Short mmCIF file of N, CA and C in Angstrom, two decimals:
data_model
loop_
_atom_site.label_atom_id
_atom_site.label_comp_id
_atom_site.label_asym_id
_atom_site.label_seq_id
_atom_site.Cartn_x
_atom_site.Cartn_y
_atom_site.Cartn_z
N MET L 1 104.70 -16.73 162.68
CA MET L 1 105.55 -15.99 163.58
C MET L 1 106.53 -15.17 162.74
N PRO L 2 106.72 -13.83 163.06
CA PRO L 2 107.59 -12.98 162.27
C PRO L 2 109.06 -13.35 162.49
N ASN L 3 109.85 -13.13 161.46
CA ASN L 3 111.29 -13.39 161.55
C ASN L 3 111.95 -12.17 162.19
N THR L 4 112.44 -12.32 163.42
CA THR L 4 113.06 -11.20 164.15
C THR L 4 114.57 -11.19 164.02
N GLN L 5 115.14 -12.20 163.37
CA GLN L 5 116.59 -12.24 163.20
C GLN L 5 116.98 -11.51 161.92
N LYS L 6 117.98 -10.68 162.01
CA LYS L 6 118.54 -10.01 160.84
C LYS L 6 119.65 -10.88 160.28
N SER L 7 119.86 -10.79 159.02
CA SER L 7 120.96 -11.56 158.43
C SER L 7 122.27 -11.00 158.95
N ALA L 8 123.27 -11.86 159.01
CA ALA L 8 124.59 -11.43 159.48
C ALA L 8 125.13 -10.33 158.58
N LYS L 9 124.85 -10.44 157.29
CA LYS L 9 125.36 -9.45 156.34
C LYS L 9 124.78 -8.06 156.62
N SER L 10 123.49 -7.95 156.84
CA SER L 10 122.89 -6.63 157.06
C SER L 10 123.29 -6.07 158.41
N THR L 11 123.41 -6.92 159.42
CA THR L 11 123.83 -6.45 160.74
C THR L 11 125.26 -5.94 160.70
N ALA L 12 126.14 -6.70 160.05
CA ALA L 12 127.54 -6.29 159.98
C ALA L 12 127.69 -4.99 159.22
N ALA L 13 126.93 -4.83 158.16
CA ALA L 13 127.06 -3.63 157.33
C ALA L 13 126.58 -2.38 158.07
N THR L 14 125.59 -2.52 158.91
CA THR L 14 125.05 -1.34 159.58
C THR L 14 125.70 -1.07 160.93
N SER L 15 126.30 -2.07 161.55
CA SER L 15 126.82 -1.85 162.89
C SER L 15 128.35 -1.81 162.96
N TYR L 16 129.03 -2.39 161.98
CA TYR L 16 130.48 -2.46 162.07
C TYR L 16 131.05 -2.68 160.68
N ASP L 17 131.93 -1.84 160.26
CA ASP L 17 132.49 -1.99 158.91
C ASP L 17 133.92 -2.52 158.93
N GLY L 18 134.43 -2.90 160.09
CA GLY L 18 135.76 -3.47 160.16
C GLY L 18 136.87 -2.50 160.49
N PHE L 19 136.59 -1.19 160.49
CA PHE L 19 137.61 -0.20 160.79
C PHE L 19 137.21 0.62 162.01
N THR L 20 138.20 0.96 162.83
CA THR L 20 137.93 1.83 163.97
C THR L 20 137.83 3.27 163.48
N ASP L 21 137.34 4.13 164.32
CA ASP L 21 137.27 5.55 163.97
C ASP L 21 138.66 6.09 163.65
N GLU L 22 139.67 5.66 164.40
CA GLU L 22 141.04 6.11 164.18
C GLU L 22 141.57 5.63 162.83
N GLU L 23 141.24 4.39 162.47
CA GLU L 23 141.69 3.86 161.18
C GLU L 23 141.01 4.60 160.02
N ARG L 24 139.72 4.87 160.16
CA ARG L 24 139.01 5.63 159.12
C ARG L 24 139.61 7.02 158.99
N ALA L 25 139.94 7.65 160.12
CA ALA L 25 140.54 8.99 160.07
C ALA L 25 141.90 8.94 159.38
N ALA L 26 142.70 7.91 159.65
CA ALA L 26 144.01 7.77 159.01
C ALA L 26 143.86 7.58 157.51
N MET L 27 142.87 6.81 157.09
CA MET L 27 142.64 6.62 155.65
C MET L 27 142.22 7.93 154.98
N LYS L 28 141.42 8.72 155.67
CA LYS L 28 141.02 10.03 155.13
C LYS L 28 142.23 10.95 155.01
N GLU L 29 143.10 10.91 156.03
CA GLU L 29 144.32 11.73 155.97
C GLU L 29 145.19 11.30 154.80
N HIS L 30 145.29 10.00 154.59
CA HIS L 30 146.10 9.50 153.48
C HIS L 30 145.53 9.97 152.13
N ALA L 31 144.23 9.93 152.00
CA ALA L 31 143.60 10.41 150.76
C ALA L 31 143.90 11.89 150.55
N GLN L 32 143.86 12.68 151.61
CA GLN L 32 144.19 14.11 151.50
C GLN L 32 145.65 14.31 151.13
N GLU L 33 146.55 13.47 151.68
CA GLU L 33 147.97 13.57 151.35
C GLU L 33 148.20 13.30 149.86
N ILE L 34 147.52 12.28 149.34
CA ILE L 34 147.65 11.95 147.91
C ILE L 34 147.12 13.10 147.06
N LYS L 35 145.99 13.66 147.44
CA LYS L 35 145.43 14.79 146.69
C LYS L 35 146.37 15.99 146.72
N ALA L 36 147.00 16.24 147.86
CA ALA L 36 147.94 17.37 147.98
C ALA L 36 149.12 17.20 147.05
N VAL L 37 149.64 15.98 146.97
CA VAL L 37 150.79 15.73 146.09
C VAL L 37 150.36 15.82 144.63
N ARG L 38 149.26 15.17 144.30
CA ARG L 38 148.79 15.19 142.90
C ARG L 38 148.35 16.59 142.47
N GLY L 39 147.80 17.34 143.40
CA GLY L 39 147.33 18.67 143.08
C GLY L 39 148.42 19.72 143.08
N GLY L 40 149.65 19.31 143.36
CA GLY L 40 150.78 20.23 143.31
C GLY L 40 150.93 21.10 144.53
N LYS L 41 150.22 20.79 145.62
CA LYS L 41 150.33 21.62 146.82
C LYS L 41 151.64 21.37 147.56
N ARG L 42 152.21 20.19 147.39
CA ARG L 42 153.50 19.88 148.02
C ARG L 42 154.47 19.53 146.91
N LYS L 43 155.11 20.53 146.38
CA LYS L 43 155.96 20.35 145.22
C LYS L 43 157.38 19.95 145.57
N THR L 44 157.86 20.39 146.71
CA THR L 44 159.27 20.18 147.02
C THR L 44 159.47 19.35 148.27
N LYS L 45 160.69 18.88 148.44
CA LYS L 45 161.05 18.15 149.65
C LYS L 45 160.86 19.06 150.87
N ALA L 46 161.16 20.35 150.71
CA ALA L 46 161.00 21.30 151.82
C ALA L 46 159.52 21.43 152.22
N ASP L 47 158.61 21.41 151.24
CA ASP L 47 157.17 21.47 151.54
C ASP L 47 156.75 20.24 152.33
N ALA L 48 157.23 19.08 151.89
CA ALA L 48 156.88 17.83 152.57
C ALA L 48 157.45 17.81 153.98
N GLU L 49 158.70 18.29 154.12
CA GLU L 49 159.30 18.31 155.46
C GLU L 49 158.55 19.28 156.37
N ALA L 50 158.12 20.40 155.84
CA ALA L 50 157.34 21.36 156.64
C ALA L 50 156.05 20.71 157.13
N ALA L 51 155.42 19.90 156.29
CA ALA L 51 154.19 19.21 156.69
C ALA L 51 154.48 18.19 157.80
N VAL L 52 155.62 17.51 157.70
CA VAL L 52 156.02 16.55 158.74
C VAL L 52 156.28 17.27 160.05
N LEU L 53 157.02 18.37 159.99
CA LEU L 53 157.31 19.14 161.21
C LEU L 53 156.04 19.71 161.83
N GLU L 54 155.09 20.09 161.00
CA GLU L 54 153.81 20.58 161.51
C GLU L 54 153.06 19.46 162.23
N LYS L 55 153.09 18.26 161.67
CA LYS L 55 152.42 17.12 162.30
C LYS L 55 153.09 16.78 163.63
N ILE L 56 154.42 16.86 163.67
CA ILE L 56 155.14 16.60 164.92
C ILE L 56 154.77 17.65 165.96
N ALA L 57 154.67 18.90 165.54
CA ALA L 57 154.34 19.99 166.47
C ALA L 57 152.96 19.82 167.09
N GLU L 58 152.07 19.10 166.42
CA GLU L 58 150.72 18.87 166.93
C GLU L 58 150.66 17.78 167.99
N MET L 59 151.72 17.01 168.13
CA MET L 59 151.73 15.87 169.07
C MET L 59 151.76 16.36 170.51
N PRO L 60 151.22 15.55 171.43
CA PRO L 60 151.37 15.87 172.85
C PRO L 60 152.85 15.97 173.19
N GLU L 61 153.18 16.76 174.19
CA GLU L 61 154.58 17.10 174.49
C GLU L 61 155.51 15.89 174.59
N ALA L 62 155.12 14.86 175.32
CA ALA L 62 156.01 13.71 175.51
C ALA L 62 156.36 13.07 174.16
N ASP L 63 155.37 12.90 173.31
CA ASP L 63 155.62 12.32 171.98
C ASP L 63 156.36 13.30 171.09
N ARG L 64 156.03 14.57 171.19
CA ARG L 64 156.65 15.59 170.34
C ARG L 64 158.16 15.63 170.56
N VAL L 65 158.59 15.60 171.80
CA VAL L 65 160.02 15.65 172.11
C VAL L 65 160.75 14.46 171.48
N ILE L 66 160.18 13.28 171.60
CA ILE L 66 160.79 12.08 171.02
C ILE L 66 160.75 12.16 169.50
N ALA L 67 159.60 12.55 168.94
CA ALA L 67 159.46 12.62 167.48
C ALA L 67 160.42 13.64 166.86
N GLU L 68 160.62 14.76 167.53
CA GLU L 68 161.58 15.76 167.03
C GLU L 68 162.99 15.17 166.97
N ARG L 69 163.35 14.43 168.00
CA ARG L 69 164.70 13.83 168.03
C ARG L 69 164.81 12.72 166.99
N LEU L 70 163.75 11.91 166.84
CA LEU L 70 163.77 10.87 165.82
C LEU L 70 163.91 11.48 164.43
N HIS L 71 163.20 12.57 164.18
CA HIS L 71 163.29 13.26 162.90
C HIS L 71 164.75 13.66 162.63
N ALA L 72 165.38 14.24 163.63
CA ALA L 72 166.78 14.66 163.48
C ALA L 72 167.70 13.46 163.25
N LEU L 73 167.49 12.38 164.01
CA LEU L 73 168.33 11.18 163.85
C LEU L 73 168.19 10.59 162.45
N ILE L 74 166.96 10.54 161.96
CA ILE L 74 166.72 9.96 160.64
C ILE L 74 167.38 10.82 159.57
N LYS L 75 167.24 12.15 159.68
CA LYS L 75 167.87 13.04 158.70
C LYS L 75 169.39 12.94 158.74
N GLU L 76 169.95 12.82 159.94
CA GLU L 76 171.41 12.74 160.08
C GLU L 76 171.97 11.43 159.52
N ASN L 77 171.25 10.34 159.75
CA ASN L 77 171.77 9.02 159.42
C ASN L 77 171.30 8.47 158.07
N ALA L 78 170.30 9.09 157.48
CA ALA L 78 169.82 8.66 156.17
C ALA L 78 169.32 9.88 155.40
N PRO L 79 170.24 10.78 155.03
CA PRO L 79 169.82 12.01 154.36
C PRO L 79 169.13 11.75 153.01
N GLU L 80 169.27 10.56 152.47
CA GLU L 80 168.60 10.24 151.21
C GLU L 80 167.11 9.99 151.38
N LEU L 81 166.65 9.84 152.62
CA LEU L 81 165.22 9.65 152.86
C LEU L 81 164.50 10.99 152.78
N ALA L 82 163.35 10.97 152.13
CA ALA L 82 162.53 12.17 151.97
C ALA L 82 161.40 12.16 152.99
N PRO L 83 161.32 13.18 153.84
CA PRO L 83 160.20 13.27 154.78
C PRO L 83 158.89 13.42 154.02
N LYS L 84 157.84 12.80 154.54
CA LYS L 84 156.51 12.94 153.95
C LYS L 84 155.47 12.52 154.99
N LEU L 85 154.23 12.90 154.76
CA LEU L 85 153.16 12.41 155.62
C LEU L 85 152.64 11.11 155.01
N TRP L 86 152.30 10.18 155.89
CA TRP L 86 151.82 8.87 155.46
C TRP L 86 150.74 8.44 156.45
N TYR L 87 149.51 8.43 156.00
CA TYR L 87 148.37 8.16 156.87
C TYR L 87 148.36 9.10 158.08
N GLY L 88 148.78 10.33 157.84
CA GLY L 88 148.78 11.34 158.90
C GLY L 88 149.93 11.23 159.88
N MET L 89 150.93 10.41 159.53
CA MET L 89 152.09 10.23 160.40
C MET L 89 153.34 10.73 159.70
N PRO L 90 154.32 11.22 160.46
CA PRO L 90 155.61 11.54 159.86
C PRO L 90 156.23 10.24 159.33
N ALA L 91 156.70 10.31 158.10
CA ALA L 91 157.32 9.13 157.49
C ALA L 91 158.51 9.58 156.65
N TYR L 92 159.32 8.62 156.26
CA TYR L 92 160.55 8.91 155.53
C TYR L 92 160.67 7.87 154.42
N ALA L 93 160.77 8.36 153.17
CA ALA L 93 160.70 7.48 152.01
C ALA L 93 161.97 7.53 151.17
N LYS L 94 162.20 6.43 150.49
CA LYS L 94 163.30 6.32 149.53
C LYS L 94 162.68 5.90 148.20
N ASN L 95 162.92 6.69 147.18
CA ASN L 95 162.33 6.42 145.86
C ASN L 95 160.81 6.29 145.93
N GLY L 96 160.20 7.11 146.78
CA GLY L 96 158.75 7.12 146.90
C GLY L 96 158.16 6.08 147.82
N LYS L 97 158.97 5.13 148.30
CA LYS L 97 158.46 4.07 149.18
C LYS L 97 158.85 4.35 150.62
N VAL L 98 157.88 4.29 151.52
CA VAL L 98 158.13 4.56 152.93
C VAL L 98 159.08 3.50 153.49
N VAL L 99 160.11 3.99 154.16
CA VAL L 99 161.08 3.12 154.82
C VAL L 99 160.76 3.05 156.31
N CYS L 100 160.53 4.22 156.92
CA CYS L 100 160.21 4.24 158.35
C CYS L 100 159.21 5.34 158.65
N PHE L 101 158.57 5.23 159.80
CA PHE L 101 157.56 6.20 160.18
C PHE L 101 157.52 6.33 161.70
N VAL L 102 156.95 7.44 162.14
CA VAL L 102 156.78 7.70 163.57
C VAL L 102 155.28 7.82 163.83
N GLN L 103 154.79 7.01 164.73
CA GLN L 103 153.37 7.00 165.07
C GLN L 103 153.19 7.46 166.51
N ALA L 104 152.54 8.60 166.69
CA ALA L 104 152.28 9.10 168.04
C ALA L 104 151.36 8.14 168.78
N ALA L 105 151.48 8.10 170.07
CA ALA L 105 150.64 7.21 170.88
C ALA L 105 149.16 7.49 170.66
N ALA L 106 148.80 8.75 170.51
CA ALA L 106 147.40 9.12 170.36
C ALA L 106 146.82 8.69 169.01
N LYS L 107 147.65 8.38 168.04
CA LYS L 107 147.18 8.06 166.69
C LYS L 107 146.15 6.94 166.71
N PHE L 108 146.46 5.86 167.38
CA PHE L 108 145.54 4.72 167.47
C PHE L 108 145.28 4.34 168.93
N LYS L 109 145.35 5.34 169.80
CA LYS L 109 145.10 5.17 171.24
C LYS L 109 146.01 4.12 171.86
N SER L 110 147.28 4.20 171.50
CA SER L 110 148.28 3.30 172.05
C SER L 110 148.86 3.94 173.30
N ARG L 111 149.63 3.19 174.05
CA ARG L 111 150.22 3.78 175.25
C ARG L 111 151.64 4.28 175.02
N TYR L 112 152.15 4.16 173.79
CA TYR L 112 153.49 4.63 173.52
C TYR L 112 153.65 5.04 172.05
N LEU L 113 154.58 5.93 171.81
CA LEU L 113 154.97 6.31 170.46
C LEU L 113 155.69 5.11 169.83
N THR L 114 155.53 4.96 168.53
CA THR L 114 156.15 3.84 167.83
C THR L 114 157.03 4.35 166.70
N LEU L 115 158.22 3.77 166.59
CA LEU L 115 159.07 3.95 165.42
C LEU L 115 158.91 2.66 164.64
N GLY L 116 158.36 2.77 163.43
CA GLY L 116 158.10 1.58 162.63
C GLY L 116 158.89 1.60 161.34
N PHE L 117 159.12 0.41 160.81
CA PHE L 117 159.82 0.24 159.54
C PHE L 117 158.91 -0.52 158.60
N ASP L 118 158.75 -0.01 157.38
CA ASP L 118 157.88 -0.64 156.40
C ASP L 118 158.66 -1.71 155.63
N ASP L 119 157.98 -2.42 154.74
CA ASP L 119 158.60 -3.52 154.00
C ASP L 119 159.83 -3.12 153.19
N SER L 120 159.89 -1.88 152.75
CA SER L 120 161.04 -1.47 151.94
C SER L 120 162.32 -1.28 152.77
N ALA L 121 162.20 -1.27 154.08
CA ALA L 121 163.38 -1.19 154.94
C ALA L 121 164.16 -2.51 154.85
N THR L 122 165.44 -2.42 154.70
CA THR L 122 166.26 -3.63 154.55
C THR L 122 166.81 -4.09 155.90
N LEU L 123 165.89 -4.41 156.78
CA LEU L 123 166.28 -4.87 158.12
C LEU L 123 166.30 -6.38 158.24
N ASP L 124 166.02 -7.07 157.15
CA ASP L 124 165.94 -8.53 157.17
C ASP L 124 167.15 -9.14 157.87
N ASP L 125 166.86 -10.04 158.79
CA ASP L 125 167.92 -10.72 159.54
C ASP L 125 167.44 -12.13 159.84
N GLY L 126 167.77 -13.06 158.99
CA GLY L 126 167.31 -14.43 159.18
C GLY L 126 165.84 -14.56 158.81
N THR L 127 165.10 -15.28 159.64
CA THR L 127 163.69 -15.52 159.35
C THR L 127 162.74 -14.74 160.25
N MET L 128 163.30 -13.92 161.15
CA MET L 128 162.46 -13.13 162.04
C MET L 128 163.23 -11.91 162.52
N TRP L 129 162.60 -10.71 162.43
CA TRP L 129 163.25 -9.49 162.88
C TRP L 129 162.18 -8.48 163.27
N PRO L 130 162.51 -7.55 164.15
CA PRO L 130 161.52 -6.55 164.57
C PRO L 130 161.32 -5.49 163.49
N THR L 131 160.08 -5.01 163.38
CA THR L 131 159.78 -3.95 162.42
C THR L 131 159.17 -2.72 163.08
N ALA L 132 158.92 -2.79 164.38
CA ALA L 132 158.38 -1.63 165.10
C ALA L 132 158.92 -1.63 166.52
N PHE L 133 159.13 -0.43 167.03
CA PHE L 133 159.70 -0.28 168.36
C PHE L 133 158.88 0.72 169.16
N ALA L 134 158.48 0.36 170.35
CA ALA L 134 157.86 1.29 171.27
C ALA L 134 158.97 2.17 171.83
N VAL L 135 158.73 3.48 171.83
CA VAL L 135 159.75 4.41 172.32
C VAL L 135 159.10 5.30 173.37
N THR L 136 159.55 5.15 174.61
CA THR L 136 159.00 5.97 175.69
C THR L 136 159.98 7.04 176.16
N GLU L 137 161.25 6.86 175.82
CA GLU L 137 162.28 7.88 176.06
C GLU L 137 163.48 7.54 175.19
N LEU L 138 164.31 8.52 174.96
CA LEU L 138 165.51 8.30 174.16
C LEU L 138 166.76 8.56 174.98
N THR L 139 167.52 7.52 175.19
CA THR L 139 168.82 7.67 175.84
C THR L 139 169.88 7.70 174.75
N ALA L 140 171.12 7.97 175.13
CA ALA L 140 172.21 7.96 174.15
C ALA L 140 172.33 6.57 173.51
N ALA L 141 172.15 5.52 174.28
CA ALA L 141 172.22 4.15 173.76
C ALA L 141 171.09 3.89 172.76
N HIS L 142 169.88 4.36 173.10
CA HIS L 142 168.75 4.20 172.17
C HIS L 142 169.03 4.92 170.86
N GLU L 143 169.54 6.13 170.97
CA GLU L 143 169.83 6.92 169.77
C GLU L 143 170.86 6.21 168.89
N LYS L 144 171.85 5.61 169.50
CA LYS L 144 172.87 4.87 168.75
C LYS L 144 172.24 3.68 168.03
N THR L 145 171.36 2.95 168.72
CA THR L 145 170.67 1.80 168.12
C THR L 145 169.78 2.25 166.97
N ILE L 146 169.02 3.31 167.17
CA ILE L 146 168.13 3.82 166.13
C ILE L 146 168.92 4.30 164.92
N ALA L 147 170.02 4.99 165.16
CA ALA L 147 170.86 5.45 164.06
C ALA L 147 171.34 4.27 163.22
N ALA L 148 171.77 3.21 163.88
CA ALA L 148 172.25 2.01 163.16
C ALA L 148 171.10 1.36 162.39
N LEU L 149 169.93 1.28 162.98
CA LEU L 149 168.77 0.70 162.30
C LEU L 149 168.40 1.49 161.06
N VAL L 150 168.39 2.81 161.19
CA VAL L 150 168.03 3.67 160.06
C VAL L 150 169.05 3.53 158.93
N ARG L 151 170.32 3.50 159.28
CA ARG L 151 171.36 3.32 158.26
C ARG L 151 171.20 1.97 157.56
N LYS L 152 170.93 0.92 158.34
CA LYS L 152 170.73 -0.42 157.77
C LYS L 152 169.47 -0.45 156.89
N ALA L 153 168.45 0.24 157.30
CA ALA L 153 167.17 0.21 156.59
C ALA L 153 167.26 0.78 155.18
N VAL L 154 168.22 1.64 154.92
CA VAL L 154 168.33 2.28 153.60
C VAL L 154 169.44 1.71 152.73
N ARG L 155 170.14 0.70 153.20
CA ARG L 155 171.24 0.13 152.39
C ARG L 155 170.76 -0.39 151.08
#
């Protein structure tokens, strides 16, 4: 009788590699970002900021409005952070390390835009603290909270 079962290894390799289409696209964007920096295409902070603003401009309107305001809040409250693209998302780095980023809802088919903080953000508070926030609108109170978080993240 013929063996009709495929090994788990061959099936997994041909049908699923562990990454979604969105994740693969983000990795490709990140590779392009690295090539742009290494190839000298983005030489200045202004070039990097222009790329971030271009990425924000591509977002659907609801996310774009929030992302534009987040960009302004981050610049106002942590001017030492350098805007850059990170896996195709607007991000803000200190000494080359991403501190925070803005992820549009469409990036990974989420239902909301996310403001995230990477490991280099100094938000540590005890043994548990939030590192990402869903943002569906920005009120004055939200802006005040975000401003404080961004300032704390770069201390």
